[in-house]
PDB file of C-alpha atoms in Angstrom:
ATOM      1  CA  MET A   1     105.195 108.563 136.807  1.00  0.00           C
ATOM      2  CA  ALA A   2     107.287 106.548 133.423  1.00  0.00           C
ATOM      3  CA  ASN A   3     107.988 108.290 130.273  1.00  0.00           C
ATOM      4  CA  LYS A   4     106.737 108.911 126.861  1.00  0.00           C
ATOM      5  CA  SER A   5     108.888 107.466 124.115  1.00  0.00           C
ATOM      6  CA  LEU A   6     109.161 107.869 120.859  1.00  0.00           C
ATOM      7  CA  VAL A   7     111.066 105.584 118.181  1.00  0.00           C
ATOM      8  CA  THR A   8     112.201 107.152 114.799  1.00  0.00           C
ATOM      9  CA  TYR A   9     114.322 105.678 111.827  1.00  0.00           C
ATOM     10  CA  PHE A  10     115.399 106.467 108.753  1.00  0.00           C
ATOM     11  CA  SER A  11     115.670 103.205 106.863  1.00  0.00           C
ATOM     12  CA  ALA A  12     117.348 102.890 103.006  1.00  0.00           C
ATOM     13  CA  SER A  13     116.376  98.807 102.381  1.00  0.00           C
ATOM     14  CA  GLY A  14     113.555  97.829 104.906  1.00  0.00           C
ATOM     15  CA  VAL A  15     115.560  96.736 107.320  1.00  0.00           C
ATOM     16  CA  THR A  16     116.335  98.979 109.906  1.00  0.00           C
ATOM     17  CA  LYS A  17     111.573  99.594 108.785  1.00  0.00           C
ATOM     18  CA  LYS A  18     111.536  96.080 110.484  1.00  0.00           C
ATOM     19  CA  VAL A  19     113.546  96.480 114.372  1.00  0.00           C
ATOM     20  CA  ALA A  20     112.054 100.001 114.754  1.00  0.00           C
ATOM     21  CA  GLU A  21     108.619  98.518 114.382  1.00  0.00           C
ATOM     22  CA  LYS A  22     109.759  95.766 116.580  1.00  0.00           C
ATOM     23  CA  LEU A  23     110.926  98.161 118.855  1.00  0.00           C
ATOM     24  CA  ALA A  24     108.014 100.572 119.233  1.00  0.00           C
ATOM     25  CA  GLU A  25     105.789  97.101 119.967  1.00  0.00           C
ATOM     26  CA  ALA A  26     108.753  96.737 122.387  1.00  0.00           C
ATOM     27  CA  ALA A  27     108.750  99.998 124.583  1.00  0.00           C
ATOM     28  CA  GLY A  28     104.645 100.907 124.580  1.00  0.00           C
ATOM     29  CA  ALA A  29     106.303 103.270 122.352  1.00  0.00           C
ATOM     30  CA  ASP A  30     105.002 106.042 119.516  1.00  0.00           C
ATOM     31  CA  LEU A  31     106.195 105.384 116.085  1.00  0.00           C
ATOM     32  CA  PHE A  32     107.817 107.922 113.438  1.00  0.00           C
ATOM     33  CA  GLU A  33     109.932 107.568 110.390  1.00  0.00           C
ATOM     34  CA  ILE A  34     112.979 110.417 109.237  1.00  0.00           C
ATOM     35  CA  LYS A  35     111.790 110.074 105.878  1.00  0.00           C
ATOM     36  CA  PRO A  36     113.651 112.058 103.003  1.00  0.00           C
ATOM     37  CA  GLU A  37     112.452 114.423 101.214  1.00  0.00           C
ATOM     38  CA  VAL A  38     113.821 112.244  97.757  1.00  0.00           C
ATOM     39  CA  ALA A  39     114.223 109.204  98.212  1.00  0.00           C
ATOM     40  CA  TYR A  40     117.377 107.015  97.650  1.00  0.00           C
ATOM     41  CA  THR A  41     117.298 104.331  94.898  1.00  0.00           C
ATOM     42  CA  GLU A  42     120.209 101.423  94.500  1.00  0.00           C
ATOM     43  CA  ALA A  43     122.454 103.566  92.428  1.00  0.00           C
ATOM     44  CA  ASP A  44     121.883 106.068  95.605  1.00  0.00           C
ATOM     45  CA  LEU A  45     122.928 104.040  98.074  1.00  0.00           C
ATOM     46  CA  ASN A  46     126.095 101.638  95.732  1.00  0.00           C
ATOM     47  CA  TRP A  47     128.605 102.487  98.583  1.00  0.00           C
ATOM     48  CA  MET A  48     131.113 101.612  96.114  1.00  0.00           C
ATOM     49  CA  ASP A  49     130.876 104.469  93.895  1.00  0.00           C
ATOM     50  CA  LYS A  50     132.059 107.146  94.075  1.00  0.00           C
ATOM     51  CA  LYS A  51     129.097 110.085  92.405  1.00  0.00           C
ATOM     52  CA  SER A  52     126.416 107.985  94.183  1.00  0.00           C
ATOM     53  CA  ARG A  53     124.201 109.802  95.870  1.00  0.00           C
ATOM     54  CA  SER A  54     124.942 108.161  99.536  1.00  0.00           C
ATOM     55  CA  SER A  55     128.579 108.497  99.102  1.00  0.00           C
ATOM     56  CA  ILE A  56     128.758 112.323  98.147  1.00  0.00           C
ATOM     57  CA  GLU A  57     126.661 113.357 101.230  1.00  0.00           C
ATOM     58  CA  MET A  58     129.185 111.276 102.960  1.00  0.00           C
ATOM     59  CA  ASN A  59     131.810 112.633 102.383  1.00  0.00           C
ATOM     60  CA  ASP A  60     130.459 116.511 103.902  1.00  0.00           C
ATOM     61  CA  LYS A  61     130.836 116.328 107.066  1.00  0.00           C
ATOM     62  CA  SER A  62     127.815 119.123 107.058  1.00  0.00           C
ATOM     63  CA  PHE A  63     125.476 117.691 104.059  1.00  0.00           C
ATOM     64  CA  ARG A  64     121.529 118.195 105.796  1.00  0.00           C
ATOM     65  CA  PRO A  65     119.890 115.967 103.349  1.00  0.00           C
ATOM     66  CA  ALA A  66     115.919 117.734 103.734  1.00  0.00           C
ATOM     67  CA  ILE A  67     113.652 115.481 105.230  1.00  0.00           C
ATOM     68  CA  ALA A  68     110.506 115.347 103.732  1.00  0.00           C
ATOM     69  CA  GLU A  69     107.633 115.654 106.363  1.00  0.00           C
ATOM     70  CA  LYS A  70     108.683 117.109 110.971  1.00  0.00           C
ATOM     71  CA  CYS A  71     107.478 115.546 113.455  1.00  0.00           C
ATOM     72  CA  ASN A  72     104.965 118.147 115.382  1.00  0.00           C
ATOM     73  CA  ASN A  73     104.199 116.294 118.409  1.00  0.00           C
ATOM     74  CA  MET A  74     108.200 116.173 119.605  1.00  0.00           C
ATOM     75  CA  ALA A  75     107.987 118.124 122.816  1.00  0.00           C
ATOM     76  CA  ASP A  76     105.842 115.441 123.570  1.00  0.00           C
ATOM     77  CA  TYR A  77     108.300 112.651 124.518  1.00  0.00           C
ATOM     78  CA  ASP A  78     111.335 112.263 127.359  1.00  0.00           C
ATOM     79  CA  VAL A  79     112.966 109.036 125.185  1.00  0.00           C
ATOM     80  CA  VAL A  80     113.726 108.851 121.720  1.00  0.00           C
ATOM     81  CA  TYR A  81     115.504 106.070 120.285  1.00  0.00           C
ATOM     82  CA  ILE A  82     116.643 106.358 116.988  1.00  0.00           C
ATOM     83  CA  GLY A  83     116.830 104.239 114.279  1.00  0.00           C
ATOM     84  CA  PHE A  84     118.805 104.101 111.171  1.00  0.00           C
ATOM     85  CA  PRO A  85     122.012 101.676 108.791  1.00  0.00           C
ATOM     86  CA  ILE A  86     125.372 102.305 109.600  1.00  0.00           C
ATOM     87  CA  TRP A  87     127.107 104.362 106.967  1.00  0.00           C
ATOM     88  CA  TRP A  88     130.671 104.866 106.290  1.00  0.00           C
ATOM     89  CA  TYR A  89     131.120 103.473 110.531  1.00  0.00           C
ATOM     90  CA  VAL A  90     128.050 106.918 111.342  1.00  0.00           C
ATOM     91  CA  ALA A  91     125.253 107.751 110.728  1.00  0.00           C
ATOM     92  CA  PRO A  92     123.818 109.088 108.331  1.00  0.00           C
ATOM     93  CA  THR A  93     123.661 112.751 107.594  1.00  0.00           C
ATOM     94  CA  ILE A  94     119.343 113.039 107.265  1.00  0.00           C
ATOM     95  CA  ILE A  95     119.771 112.074 110.946  1.00  0.00           C
ATOM     96  CA  ASN A  96     122.047 115.171 111.600  1.00  0.00           C
ATOM     97  CA  THR A  97     119.029 116.900 109.748  1.00  0.00           C
ATOM     98  CA  PHE A  98     116.484 115.346 112.217  1.00  0.00           C
ATOM     99  CA  LEU A  99     118.281 116.612 115.622  1.00  0.00           C
ATOM    100  CA  GLU A 100     119.021 120.305 114.185  1.00  0.00           C
ATOM    101  CA  SER A 101     114.888 119.876 114.037  1.00  0.00           C
ATOM    102  CA  TYR A 102     114.005 119.984 117.156  1.00  0.00           C
ATOM    103  CA  ASP A 103     115.293 121.156 120.785  1.00  0.00           C
ATOM    104  CA  PHE A 104     115.809 118.228 122.035  1.00  0.00           C
ATOM    105  CA  SER A 105     117.130 119.334 125.318  1.00  0.00           C
ATOM    106  CA  GLY A 106     116.749 117.809 128.667  1.00  0.00           C
ATOM    107  CA  LYS A 107     115.636 114.697 126.831  1.00  0.00           C
ATOM    108  CA  THR A 108     117.207 111.456 126.177  1.00  0.00           C
ATOM    109  CA  ILE A 109     117.741 109.603 122.994  1.00  0.00           C
ATOM    110  CA  VAL A 110     118.629 105.691 122.645  1.00  0.00           C
ATOM    111  CA  LEU A 111     120.630 105.230 119.768  1.00  0.00           C
ATOM    112  CA  PHE A 112     120.131 102.174 117.882  1.00  0.00           C
ATOM    113  CA  ALA A 113     121.550 100.701 114.153  1.00  0.00           C
ATOM    114  CA  THR A 114     121.345  97.709 111.448  1.00  0.00           C
ATOM    115  CA  SER A 115     124.574  96.799 110.050  1.00  0.00           C
ATOM    116  CA  GLY A 116     126.502  94.766 107.511  1.00  0.00           C
ATOM    117  CA  GLY A 117     129.063  94.003 110.084  1.00  0.00           C
ATOM    118  CA  SER A 118     130.277  97.148 111.510  1.00  0.00           C
ATOM    119  CA  GLY A 119     129.791  99.526 114.871  1.00  0.00           C
ATOM    120  CA  PHE A 120     128.597 101.993 115.977  1.00  0.00           C
ATOM    121  CA  GLY A 121     132.503 103.515 115.618  1.00  0.00           C
ATOM    122  CA  ASN A 122     131.889 107.442 116.180  1.00  0.00           C
ATOM    123  CA  THR A 123     128.663 107.837 115.566  1.00  0.00           C
ATOM    124  CA  VAL A 124     127.924 109.632 118.819  1.00  0.00           C
ATOM    125  CA  ALA A 125     130.454 111.573 119.231  1.00  0.00           C
ATOM    126  CA  GLU A 126     129.282 113.524 114.816  1.00  0.00           C
ATOM    127  CA  LEU A 127     125.797 113.395 115.652  1.00  0.00           C
ATOM    128  CA  LYS A 128     125.978 114.840 119.719  1.00  0.00           C
ATOM    129  CA  ARG A 129     126.909 118.034 117.654  1.00  0.00           C
ATOM    130  CA  SER A 130     123.966 117.952 116.830  1.00  0.00           C
ATOM    131  CA  VAL A 131     121.531 118.586 120.019  1.00  0.00           C
ATOM    132  CA  SER A 132     122.452 120.822 123.140  1.00  0.00           C
ATOM    133  CA  ASP A 133     124.339 120.030 126.251  1.00  0.00           C
ATOM    134  CA  THR A 134     121.894 119.007 128.160  1.00  0.00           C
ATOM    135  CA  THR A 135     120.755 116.377 125.658  1.00  0.00           C
ATOM    136  CA  VAL A 136     122.131 112.919 126.374  1.00  0.00           C
ATOM    137  CA  ILE A 137     122.713 110.016 123.873  1.00  0.00           C
ATOM    138  CA  LYS A 138     122.974 106.756 124.884  1.00  0.00           C
ATOM    139  CA  GLU A 139     125.321 104.499 122.386  1.00  0.00           C
ATOM    140  CA  GLY A 140     122.494 101.316 121.870  1.00  0.00           C
ATOM    141  CA  LYS A 141     122.874  98.400 119.972  1.00  0.00           C
ATOM    142  CA  VAL A 142     123.181  97.665 116.752  1.00  0.00           C
ATOM    143  CA  PHE A 143     120.981  95.230 115.394  1.00  0.00           C
ATOM    144  CA  ASN A 144     120.324  92.705 112.182  1.00  0.00           C
ATOM    145  CA  SER A 145     117.017  92.201 111.112  1.00  0.00           C
ATOM    146  CA  GLY A 146     116.409  89.174 112.252  1.00  0.00           C
ATOM    147  CA  VAL A 147     116.106  90.726 116.255  1.00  0.00           C
ATOM    148  CA  SER A 148     112.870  89.277 118.633  1.00  0.00           C
ATOM    149  CA  LYS A 149     110.738  91.327 119.958  1.00  0.00           C
ATOM    150  CA  ASP A 150     110.888  89.567 122.713  1.00  0.00           C
ATOM    151  CA  GLN A 151     115.456  91.059 122.243  1.00  0.00           C
ATOM    152  CA  LEU A 152     114.211  94.162 122.311  1.00  0.00           C
ATOM    153  CA  SER A 153     111.858  94.285 125.041  1.00  0.00           C
ATOM    154  CA  SER A 154     114.799  92.811 127.250  1.00  0.00           C
ATOM    155  CA  TRP A 155     117.182  95.481 125.439  1.00  0.00           C
ATOM    156  CA  VAL A 156     115.128  98.271 126.289  1.00  0.00           C
ATOM    157  CA  ASN A 157     113.718  97.162 131.050  1.00  0.00           C
ATOM    158  CA  ASP A 158     118.547  97.066 129.987  1.00  0.00           C
ATOM    159  CA  LEU A 159     118.342 100.476 129.868  1.00  0.00           C
ATOM    160  CA  GLY A 160     116.086 101.840 133.407  1.00  0.00           C
ATOM    161  CA  LEU A 161     114.631 104.849 131.223  1.00  0.00           C
TER     162      LEU A 161
END
């Protein structure tokens, strides 16, 4: 039997959302948006402002922004793709909030990200602390907004899940 998959994503500016929607279609997966309880404004996302919300959150590894709603059927999925923009060379701390909200024991998590130029950096190590030892986290790929559904299908097939 094929693994049941879910594509989840956090998207502050819409770029990751576009990739996630194409990925869900390419993988034949369900889609769930990780929405912050308080949406990020453009000022919140100004990484050059040390007092901006995103700067403050990313400078405190224990910070956990609240999530607006939960995925009620997480137990149904074997493979969970988690997408996010790269912030300060890692996943935004809202991804830790998401991981700590569910039991991912025995599941496979495949990360994907969007970025203006940086790679995954220390992302897997930072996120591994938020899940059980039996959770497999695969460092996926960083995509740009122009990635095609065919490219995503090929990537999903290469994962062999």
